Tab-separated table of C-alpha atoms (C1' of nucleotides) in Angstrom:
chain	number	residue	atom	x	y	z
C	1	MET	CA	-85.508	15.039	-58.167
C	2	ALA	CA	-87.212	12.266	-55.728
C	3	PRO	CA	-84.929	10.222	-53.762
C	4	ALA	CA	-84.756	6.737	-55.782
C	5	THR	CA	-85.221	4.301	-52.758
C	6	LEU	CA	-82.472	2.301	-52.150
C	7	ASN	CA	-82.354	-1.717	-52.534
C	8	PRO	CA	-80.611	-3.651	-50.275
C	9	THR	CA	-77.627	-4.404	-52.273
C	10	SER	CA	-76.952	-0.517	-53.049
C	11	ARG	CA	-76.824	0.253	-49.011
C	12	LEU	CA	-73.822	-2.401	-48.888
C	13	LEU	CA	-72.302	-0.441	-51.588
C	14	LEU	CA	-73.096	2.918	-50.412
C	15	GLY	CA	-71.106	2.123	-46.994
C	16	MET	CA	-68.667	0.440	-48.371
C	17	ILE	CA	-67.736	3.232	-50.831
C	18	GLN	CA	-67.575	5.634	-47.520
C	19	LEU	CA	-65.272	3.468	-46.562
C	20	GLY	CA	-62.708	4.761	-49.471
C	21	LYS	CA	-62.771	5.099	-53.042
C	22	ARG	CA	-63.658	1.271	-54.544
C	23	SER	CA	-63.750	-0.783	-57.230
C	24	GLY	CA	-66.224	-3.946	-57.804
C	25	TYR	CA	-63.811	-5.719	-57.295
C	26	GLU	CA	-62.640	-4.555	-53.744
C	27	ILE	CA	-66.055	-4.147	-52.662
C	28	LYS	CA	-66.577	-8.357	-52.678
C	29	GLN	CA	-63.634	-8.855	-51.310
C	30	LEU	CA	-63.978	-6.658	-48.415
C	31	ALA	CA	-67.176	-7.837	-48.323
C	32	ASP	CA	-66.439	-11.495	-48.018
C	33	ILE	CA	-63.976	-11.281	-45.405
C	34	SER	CA	-65.831	-9.226	-43.283
C	35	ALA	CA	-69.627	-8.800	-43.344
C	36	ARG	CA	-70.749	-12.410	-45.103
C	37	PHE	CA	-71.398	-13.730	-41.968
C	38	PHE	CA	-74.571	-11.076	-41.648
C	39	TRP	CA	-74.596	-9.607	-45.199
C	40	ASN	CA	-73.402	-11.759	-48.418
C	41	VAL	CA	-73.167	-10.130	-52.015
C	42	SER	CA	-72.520	-11.553	-55.936
C	43	TYR	CA	-70.593	-10.069	-58.748
C	44	GLY	CA	-73.591	-10.319	-60.273
C	45	GLN	CA	-75.698	-8.109	-58.288
C	46	ILE	CA	-72.576	-5.901	-57.407
C	47	TYR	CA	-71.399	-4.663	-61.269
C	48	PRO	CA	-75.336	-3.832	-62.580
C	49	GLU	CA	-75.655	-1.705	-59.388
C	50	LEU	CA	-72.736	0.105	-59.407
C	51	LYS	CA	-74.273	0.972	-62.564
C	52	ARG	CA	-77.279	2.046	-61.949
C	53	LEU	CA	-76.335	3.966	-58.732
C	54	GLU	CA	-73.543	6.126	-61.045
C	55	GLU	CA	-76.764	7.053	-63.502
C	56	ALA	CA	-79.080	8.256	-60.538
C	57	GLY	CA	-75.917	10.586	-59.508
C	58	LEU	CA	-75.141	8.803	-55.650
C	59	ILE	CA	-71.751	7.864	-56.693
C	60	THR	CA	-69.369	8.571	-59.723
C	61	GLY	CA	-66.684	6.209	-61.228
C	62	GLU	CA	-62.808	6.975	-62.564
C	63	ASP	CA	-61.110	4.954	-64.512
C	64	GLU	CA	-58.205	4.063	-63.017
C	65	ALA	CA	-57.208	1.076	-65.444
C	66	GLN	CA	-53.123	-0.168	-64.484
C	67	GLY	CA	-51.599	-1.103	-67.500
C	68	GLY	CA	-54.222	-3.099	-69.961
C	69	ARG	CA	-56.121	-3.999	-66.505
C	70	ALA	CA	-59.578	-2.363	-66.505
C	71	ARG	CA	-60.693	-0.743	-63.251
C	72	ARG	CA	-63.401	1.492	-62.067
C	73	VAL	CA	-63.174	3.099	-58.549
C	74	TYR	CA	-66.358	4.918	-57.218
C	75	SER	CA	-66.774	7.528	-54.772
C	76	LEU	CA	-70.098	8.987	-53.204
C	77	THR	CA	-71.801	12.342	-54.449
C	78	SER	CA	-73.065	14.683	-51.720
C	79	ALA	CA	-76.758	12.992	-52.830
C	80	GLY	CA	-74.689	9.566	-52.326
C	81	GLU	CA	-73.818	10.795	-49.069
C	82	GLN	CA	-77.559	11.710	-48.219
C	83	ALA	CA	-78.533	8.850	-49.122
C	84	LEU	CA	-76.383	6.693	-46.826
C	85	SER	CA	-76.898	8.899	-43.946
C	86	GLY	CA	-80.648	8.874	-44.180
C	87	TRP	CA	-81.082	5.019	-44.063
C	88	LEU	CA	-78.249	5.128	-40.998
C	89	ARG	CA	-80.786	7.398	-39.451
C	90	ASP	CA	-84.249	5.683	-40.647
C	91	PRO	CA	-85.716	4.367	-37.266
C	92	ALA	CA	-87.405	1.956	-39.857
C	93	ALA	CA	-87.757	-1.243	-38.548
C	94	LEU	CA	-84.718	-3.509	-39.765
C	95	THR	CA	-85.015	-6.193	-41.739
C	96	TYR	CA	-83.401	-9.352	-40.512
C	97	GLU	CA	-83.776	-13.100	-42.542
C	98	VAL	CA	-82.098	-15.872	-42.128
C	99	ARG	CA	-82.597	-19.346	-44.022
C	100	ASP	CA	-80.847	-22.058	-41.971
C	101	GLU	CA	-81.512	-25.256	-43.357
C	102	GLY	CA	-79.536	-27.253	-40.448
C	103	MET	CA	-81.951	-25.742	-38.213
C	104	LEU	CA	-84.650	-26.552	-40.621
C	105	LYS	CA	-83.624	-30.352	-40.629
C	106	LEU	CA	-83.493	-30.388	-36.755
C	107	PHE	CA	-86.524	-28.919	-36.946
C	108	PHE	CA	-88.225	-32.238	-38.369
C	109	SER	CA	-85.644	-34.892	-36.713
C	110	ASP	CA	-87.995	-36.681	-35.144
C	111	SER	CA	-87.954	-39.295	-38.153
C	112	LEU	CA	-83.692	-39.412	-38.008
C	113	ASP	CA	-82.407	-41.721	-35.226
C	114	PRO	CA	-80.574	-40.305	-32.935
C	115	ALA	CA	-77.024	-41.380	-33.988
C	116	GLU	CA	-78.303	-39.154	-37.220
C	117	ARG	CA	-79.599	-36.541	-35.012
C	118	GLU	CA	-76.194	-36.499	-33.529
C	119	ARG	CA	-73.874	-36.046	-36.965
C	120	LEU	CA	-76.615	-33.403	-37.708
C	121	LEU	CA	-75.565	-31.289	-34.486
C	122	ARG	CA	-72.177	-32.057	-34.904
C	123	THR	CA	-72.032	-30.703	-38.917
C	124	MET	CA	-74.152	-27.611	-37.404
C	125	ARG	CA	-71.221	-27.177	-34.430
C	126	ALA	CA	-68.597	-27.845	-37.105
C	127	ARG	CA	-69.993	-24.858	-39.047
C	128	HIS	CA	-70.029	-21.927	-36.986
C	129	GLN	CA	-67.136	-23.107	-35.298
C	130	GLU	CA	-65.678	-22.386	-39.219
C	131	VAL	CA	-66.507	-18.912	-38.861
C	132	VAL	CA	-65.015	-18.527	-35.128
C	133	ASP	CA	-61.831	-19.351	-35.902
C	134	ARG	CA	-62.228	-16.981	-39.542
C	135	LEU	CA	-63.134	-13.907	-37.268
C	136	ALA	CA	-60.767	-14.709	-34.754
C	137	GLU	CA	-57.877	-14.862	-37.132
C	138	ILE	CA	-59.042	-11.200	-38.425
C	139	GLU	CA	-60.151	-9.871	-35.321
C	140	PRO	CA	-56.188	-8.263	-34.655
C	141	ASP	CA	-56.464	-6.093	-37.584
C	142	ALA	CA	-60.073	-5.441	-37.101
C	143	ALA	CA	-59.498	-2.947	-34.401
C	144	ASP	CA	-58.281	-0.553	-36.595
C	145	LYS	CA	-60.775	-0.500	-39.251
C	146	GLY	CA	-63.319	1.749	-37.365
C	147	SER	CA	-65.189	1.038	-34.550
C	148	GLY	CA	-68.290	-0.181	-36.881
C	149	PRO	CA	-66.485	-3.620	-38.648
C	150	TYR	CA	-65.124	-4.261	-35.036
C	151	LEU	CA	-68.302	-4.207	-33.278
C	152	THR	CA	-69.806	-6.832	-35.498
C	153	LEU	CA	-67.148	-8.457	-35.213
C	154	ARG	CA	-67.636	-9.056	-32.236
C	155	LEU	CA	-71.126	-9.563	-31.813
C	156	GLY	CA	-70.092	-12.470	-34.901
C	157	LEU	CA	-67.685	-13.903	-32.607
C	158	GLY	CA	-70.071	-13.813	-29.767
C	159	PHE	CA	-72.850	-15.328	-31.619
C	160	HIS	CA	-71.213	-17.958	-33.305
C	161	ARG	CA	-69.230	-19.227	-30.074
C	162	ALA	CA	-72.660	-19.263	-28.423
C	163	MET	CA	-74.185	-21.395	-30.796
C	164	VAL	CA	-71.165	-23.728	-30.836
C	165	GLU	CA	-71.475	-24.038	-26.849
C	166	LEU	CA	-75.426	-24.638	-27.884
C	167	CYS	CA	-75.119	-27.419	-30.123
C	168	ASP	CA	-72.268	-29.423	-27.578
C	169	GLU	CA	-74.552	-28.872	-25.132
C	170	LEU	CA	-77.795	-30.585	-26.719
C	171	ALA	CA	-75.676	-33.457	-28.124
C	172	ALA	CA	-74.723	-33.757	-24.531
C	173	GLU	CA	-78.257	-34.167	-23.328
C	174	PRO	CA	-79.572	-38.210	-23.064
C	175	ALA	CA	-82.016	-38.413	-26.232
C	176	ARG	CA	-85.594	-36.933	-25.396
C	177	ARG	CA	-89.024	-39.242	-25.008
B	1	MET	CA	-88.973	-40.834	-62.981
B	2	ALA	CA	-85.990	-38.929	-61.437
B	3	PRO	CA	-86.768	-37.969	-58.085
B	4	ALA	CA	-87.632	-33.665	-58.740
B	5	THR	CA	-84.944	-31.810	-56.972
B	6	LEU	CA	-86.692	-30.285	-53.768
B	7	ASN	CA	-86.655	-26.317	-54.075
B	8	PRO	CA	-85.736	-25.014	-50.115
B	9	THR	CA	-89.550	-24.119	-49.894
B	10	SER	CA	-90.657	-27.805	-50.438
B	11	ARG	CA	-88.221	-29.184	-48.007
B	12	LEU	CA	-90.448	-26.831	-45.286
B	13	LEU	CA	-93.783	-28.067	-47.138
B	14	LEU	CA	-92.902	-32.137	-46.810
B	15	GLY	CA	-91.562	-31.452	-43.584
B	16	MET	CA	-94.711	-29.981	-41.904
B	17	ILE	CA	-97.253	-32.123	-44.158
B	18	GLN	CA	-95.546	-34.931	-41.909
B	19	LEU	CA	-95.767	-33.780	-39.104
B	20	GLY	CA	-99.700	-33.829	-39.938
B	21	LYS	CA	-101.673	-33.437	-42.536
B	22	ARG	CA	-101.956	-29.868	-43.358
B	23	SER	CA	-104.079	-27.216	-45.140
B	24	GLY	CA	-101.644	-24.284	-46.805
B	25	TYR	CA	-103.072	-22.294	-44.361
B	26	GLU	CA	-102.243	-24.148	-41.700
B	27	ILE	CA	-98.388	-24.522	-42.611
B	28	LYS	CA	-97.971	-21.026	-42.724
B	29	GLN	CA	-99.336	-20.420	-39.052
B	30	LEU	CA	-97.177	-23.009	-37.767
B	31	ALA	CA	-93.986	-22.295	-39.580
B	32	ASP	CA	-94.700	-18.567	-38.205
B	33	ILE	CA	-95.085	-19.131	-34.567
B	34	SER	CA	-92.441	-21.922	-34.612
B	35	ALA	CA	-90.101	-21.938	-37.402
B	36	ARG	CA	-89.874	-17.868	-38.524
B	37	PHE	CA	-86.771	-17.206	-36.729
B	38	PHE	CA	-84.757	-19.767	-38.751
B	39	TRP	CA	-86.981	-19.997	-42.090
B	40	ASN	CA	-89.466	-18.063	-43.165
B	41	VAL	CA	-92.781	-18.525	-46.100
B	42	SER	CA	-95.395	-16.561	-47.834
B	43	TYR	CA	-98.328	-17.569	-48.704
B	44	GLY	CA	-97.480	-16.514	-52.785
B	45	GLN	CA	-94.692	-19.243	-52.077
B	46	ILE	CA	-97.004	-22.202	-50.380
B	47	TYR	CA	-100.121	-22.165	-52.838
B	48	PRO	CA	-98.178	-22.177	-56.179
B	49	GLU	CA	-95.397	-24.910	-54.331
B	50	LEU	CA	-98.713	-27.633	-52.720
B	51	LYS	CA	-99.791	-27.348	-56.532
B	52	ARG	CA	-96.236	-28.340	-58.078
B	53	LEU	CA	-95.875	-31.323	-55.237
B	54	GLU	CA	-98.807	-32.629	-56.151
B	55	GLU	CA	-98.765	-32.490	-59.755
B	56	ALA	CA	-94.926	-34.514	-58.843
B	57	GLY	CA	-96.484	-36.777	-56.851
B	58	LEU	CA	-95.091	-36.666	-53.581
B	59	ILE	CA	-98.100	-35.259	-51.723
B	60	THR	CA	-101.681	-36.030	-51.942
B	61	GLY	CA	-104.441	-33.463	-51.539
B	62	GLU	CA	-108.425	-34.231	-50.094
B	63	ASP	CA	-111.118	-31.411	-50.531
B	64	GLU	CA	-111.959	-30.954	-46.954
B	65	ALA	CA	-114.434	-27.871	-46.763
B	66	GLN	CA	-116.586	-27.092	-43.715
B	67	GLY	CA	-119.301	-25.615	-44.573
B	68	GLY	CA	-119.018	-23.388	-47.392
B	69	ARG	CA	-115.294	-22.926	-46.437
B	70	ALA	CA	-112.966	-24.375	-49.086
B	71	ARG	CA	-109.896	-26.164	-47.574
B	72	ARG	CA	-107.963	-28.689	-48.616
B	73	VAL	CA	-105.117	-30.961	-46.328
B	74	TYR	CA	-102.293	-32.843	-47.933
B	75	SER	CA	-100.297	-35.975	-46.713
B	76	LEU	CA	-97.332	-37.524	-47.977
B	77	THR	CA	-97.424	-39.568	-50.240
B	78	SER	CA	-94.463	-43.075	-50.109
B	79	ALA	CA	-92.544	-41.036	-52.757
B	80	GLY	CA	-92.911	-37.686	-50.486
B	81	GLU	CA	-91.866	-39.904	-47.522
B	82	GLN	CA	-88.687	-40.790	-49.563
B	83	ALA	CA	-87.936	-37.389	-50.548
B	84	LEU	CA	-88.180	-36.015	-47.439
B	85	SER	CA	-86.515	-38.358	-45.345
B	86	GLY	CA	-83.508	-38.531	-48.455
B	87	TRP	CA	-83.018	-34.342	-47.622
B	88	LEU	CA	-82.983	-34.830	-44.159
B	89	ARG	CA	-79.859	-37.864	-44.584
B	90	ASP	CA	-78.419	-35.980	-47.757
B	91	PRO	CA	-75.261	-35.071	-46.120
B	92	ALA	CA	-74.399	-32.562	-48.566
B	93	ALA	CA	-73.542	-28.851	-46.554
B	94	LEU	CA	-76.406	-26.816	-45.406
B	95	THR	CA	-77.043	-23.328	-46.742
B	96	TYR	CA	-77.091	-20.872	-44.018
B	97	GLU	CA	-77.757	-17.455	-44.954
B	98	VAL	CA	-78.303	-14.227	-42.826
B	99	ARG	CA	-79.815	-10.585	-44.125
B	100	ASP	CA	-79.721	-8.777	-40.808
B	101	GLU	CA	-79.697	-5.038	-41.547
B	102	GLY	CA	-78.777	-4.288	-38.129
B	103	MET	CA	-75.127	-6.004	-38.511
B	104	LEU	CA	-74.947	-4.149	-42.000
B	105	LYS	CA	-75.726	-0.178	-40.000
B	106	LEU	CA	-73.286	-1.396	-37.363
B	107	PHE	CA	-70.719	-1.913	-39.694
B	108	PHE	CA	-70.987	1.984	-41.304
B	109	SER	CA	-72.091	3.242	-37.941
B	110	ASP	CA	-68.305	4.991	-37.971
B	111	SER	CA	-70.537	8.308	-39.928
B	112	LEU	CA	-72.844	8.138	-36.749
B	113	ASP	CA	-72.299	9.940	-33.559
B	114	PRO	CA	-72.394	7.867	-30.057
B	115	ALA	CA	-75.764	8.419	-28.834
B	116	GLU	CA	-77.295	7.040	-32.602
B	117	ARG	CA	-75.025	4.089	-32.730
B	118	GLU	CA	-75.783	3.043	-28.973
B	119	ARG	CA	-79.673	3.924	-30.084
B	120	LEU	CA	-78.939	1.559	-33.012
B	121	LEU	CA	-77.534	-0.932	-30.382
B	122	ARG	CA	-80.908	-0.698	-28.310
B	123	THR	CA	-83.296	-1.618	-31.159
B	124	MET	CA	-81.030	-4.545	-32.143
B	125	ARG	CA	-81.058	-5.866	-28.519
B	126	ALA	CA	-85.507	-4.938	-28.330
B	127	ARG	CA	-85.502	-6.768	-31.600
B	128	HIS	CA	-83.343	-9.877	-30.465
B	129	GLN	CA	-85.656	-9.960	-26.998
B	130	GLU	CA	-89.202	-9.839	-28.442
B	131	VAL	CA	-88.125	-13.403	-30.219
B	132	VAL	CA	-86.635	-14.344	-27.218
B	133	ASP	CA	-90.188	-13.624	-24.847
B	134	ARG	CA	-92.122	-15.269	-27.994
B	135	LEU	CA	-90.451	-18.490	-27.626
B	136	ALA	CA	-90.214	-18.529	-23.771
B	137	GLU	CA	-94.027	-18.205	-24.738
B	138	ILE	CA	-94.486	-20.969	-26.536
B	139	GLU	CA	-91.689	-23.139	-24.697
B	140	PRO	CA	-94.213	-25.041	-22.128
B	141	ASP	CA	-96.132	-26.533	-24.861
B	142	ALA	CA	-93.282	-27.152	-27.363
B	143	ALA	CA	-91.919	-30.588	-25.346
B	144	ASP	CA	-94.994	-32.225	-25.946
B	145	LYS	CA	-94.460	-31.375	-30.305
B	146	GLY	CA	-91.340	-33.748	-30.810
B	147	SER	CA	-87.846	-33.363	-29.547
B	148	GLY	CA	-87.321	-31.923	-32.858
B	149	PRO	CA	-89.074	-28.364	-32.428
B	150	TYR	CA	-88.250	-28.594	-28.910
B	151	LEU	CA	-84.180	-28.806	-29.647
B	152	THR	CA	-84.446	-26.040	-32.233
B	153	LEU	CA	-86.740	-23.948	-29.794
B	154	ARG	CA	-83.893	-24.430	-27.236
B	155	LEU	CA	-81.312	-23.251	-29.454
B	156	GLY	CA	-83.271	-20.361	-30.741
B	157	LEU	CA	-83.780	-19.063	-27.352
B	158	GLY	CA	-80.551	-19.776	-26.456
B	159	PHE	CA	-79.283	-17.854	-29.448
B	160	HIS	CA	-81.559	-14.648	-29.051
B	161	ARG	CA	-80.502	-14.586	-25.090
B	162	ALA	CA	-76.407	-14.315	-26.215
B	163	MET	CA	-77.540	-11.183	-28.968
B	164	VAL	CA	-79.509	-9.739	-26.093
B	165	GLU	CA	-76.733	-9.761	-23.901
B	166	LEU	CA	-73.975	-8.822	-26.235
B	167	CYS	CA	-75.356	-6.025	-27.038
B	168	ASP	CA	-75.688	-5.266	-23.452
B	169	GLU	CA	-72.597	-5.945	-23.151
B	170	LEU	CA	-71.189	-3.558	-26.476
B	171	ALA	CA	-73.334	-1.072	-25.630
B	172	ALA	CA	-71.906	-0.480	-21.919
B	173	GLU	CA	-68.711	-0.014	-23.040
B	174	PRO	CA	-67.071	3.418	-23.617
B	175	ALA	CA	-67.031	4.463	-27.335
B	176	ARG	CA	-63.539	3.034	-28.740
B	177	ARG	CA	-61.277	5.157	-30.562
R	1	DC	C1'	-123.386	-5.428	-37.925
R	2	DT	C1'	-118.461	-5.478	-38.186
R	3	DT	C1'	-114.445	-6.561	-37.225
R	4	DT	C1'	-111.301	-10.273	-36.538
R	5	DG	C1'	-109.708	-15.220	-38.424
R	6	DC	C1'	-110.354	-18.931	-41.640
R	7	DA	C1'	-109.012	-19.999	-46.329
R	8	DT	C1'	-107.347	-20.256	-50.927
R	9	DG	C1'	-104.988	-18.339	-54.780
R	10	DT	C1'	-102.718	-14.853	-58.903
R	11	DA	C1'	-99.713	-11.429	-61.303
R	12	DA	C1'	-96.102	-8.310	-61.075
R	13	DA	C1'	-92.490	-6.664	-59.415
R	14	DC	C1'	-88.241	-7.431	-57.424
R	15	DC	C1'	-83.921	-9.747	-55.614
R	16	DG	C1'	-80.289	-12.557	-56.189
R	17	DT	C1'	-77.079	-16.837	-57.299
R	18	DT	C1'	-75.313	-19.322	-61.113
R	19	DA	C1'	-73.024	-19.829	-65.444
R	20	DC	C1'	-70.808	-17.636	-68.623
R	21	DA	C1'	-67.350	-15.193	-71.266
R	22	DT	C1'	-62.829	-12.713	-71.923
R	23	DG	C1'	-58.665	-10.942	-70.779
R	24	DA	C1'	-54.061	-8.763	-68.125
R	25	DT	C1'	-50.770	-9.309	-63.978
R	26	DT	C1'	-48.229	-11.649	-60.637
R	27	DT	C1'	-46.656	-15.279	-58.821
R	28	DT	C1'	-44.861	-20.099	-58.820
K	1	DA	C1'	-45.662	-22.103	-68.853
K	2	DA	C1'	-48.854	-22.958	-65.536
K	3	DA	C1'	-51.177	-21.612	-61.722
K	4	DA	C1'	-53.195	-17.768	-59.102
K	5	DT	C1'	-55.153	-13.553	-58.720
K	6	DC	C1'	-56.911	-9.186	-60.472
K	7	DA	C1'	-60.865	-7.372	-62.909
K	8	DT	C1'	-65.234	-6.781	-64.980
K	9	DG	C1'	-69.562	-7.881	-67.249
K	10	DT	C1'	-73.976	-10.469	-69.466
K	11	DA	C1'	-77.769	-14.212	-69.518
K	12	DA	C1'	-80.888	-17.506	-67.913
K	13	DC	C1'	-83.124	-19.344	-64.807
K	14	DG	C1'	-85.154	-19.025	-59.887
K	15	DG	C1'	-86.832	-17.753	-55.640
K	16	DT	C1'	-89.407	-14.478	-52.821
K	17	DT	C1'	-92.094	-11.172	-51.720
K	18	DT	C1'	-95.984	-7.822	-52.188
K	19	DA	C1'	-99.886	-6.418	-53.230
K	20	DC	C1'	-104.405	-7.424	-54.911
K	21	DA	C1'	-108.917	-10.543	-54.760
K	22	DT	C1'	-112.619	-13.083	-53.032
K	23	DG	C1'	-115.409	-14.925	-49.623
K	24	DC	C1'	-117.025	-17.724	-45.625
K	25	DA	C1'	-118.065	-18.197	-40.396
K	26	DA	C1'	-117.138	-17.042	-35.894
K	27	DA	C1'	-117.093	-13.524	-31.774
K	28	DG	C1'	-117.456	-9.548	-30.092
DNA sequence: CTTTGCATGTAAACCGTTACATGATTTT
DNA sequence: AAAATCATGTAACGGTTTACATGCAAAG
């Protein structure tokens, strides 16, 4: 059986499951607090993809209902471990996609007056500051969760702090010709 | 006629056309050199979307064939100008999406050995350095193209330089427990 | 004369969000 | 008793990439 190509979401799923048995719900929670700033997922992808991964033999699910509340937790099969490991070690180019509407507006901002442009820069600044605040909040716990999560947190914090500074810098400069 | 909601791609298209009459091909070139690091587009979106925008009355196209080579350039109608201006001034939350496979791998890198993790950090560093090099190359011309493009270039340069530094910093740190 | 660049377009496949639907348990 | 949280799922829609298809013009 040829190893099914992992789509982007399934890589996140396999990784999250490797971090410990997980339900779709838990994966979503964990992704939202610690990975959302570089990778987003929605339930609409998670549940169908978990099914597909199980059918493909990369994960196995166990029903673990608590009382009348349904709950299904997954763990990696050895094929799943292999698939994850193969992806992690794959030297192929890393995809990198950004869609930043603030930057797009700034790019076209020559038709705005200076005050409107400054407002835009302040909005962008605020958004990055929010991420900084959220990440700074979870930083104390992050060290326990393994160095991978900790490294990404450090990068995220550094990046968004740099953006905050840059926005301040540009907003402070006098209007350019 | 209710103003048709602009989808993400059409906003880029309208903005690019405002910068001067443009063909689909030119828009793609300009986007690739100056906006790709915060917004990507493909021909598969550009040509169909230009048609839709023309049908919606936001742009008008003129055939401007050169010899036997087809070419169609577009300009904004007043409805198009209004739509663009409305979006630029719209205070609604700015969408911001990132999908960074390097960060995702780093997040799950606890199952890699230190050398493999370092290699990953170096790969990420190289990718950001490439963007810095490309942007630094076009910086001299950028000032002429309006302050919008110049501001985004400054932000991009600052951001990717910060990421290069951060990758160096983290790679230099001794392996964490 | 062959490769690179200019120029436009379509179709299929894939990916992803959003809105909807349902119901149990825990907290206030 | 109500609200928040746990928990799973589907359907419709929309957006995007990729691969394909075509042909002219300029440069090497």
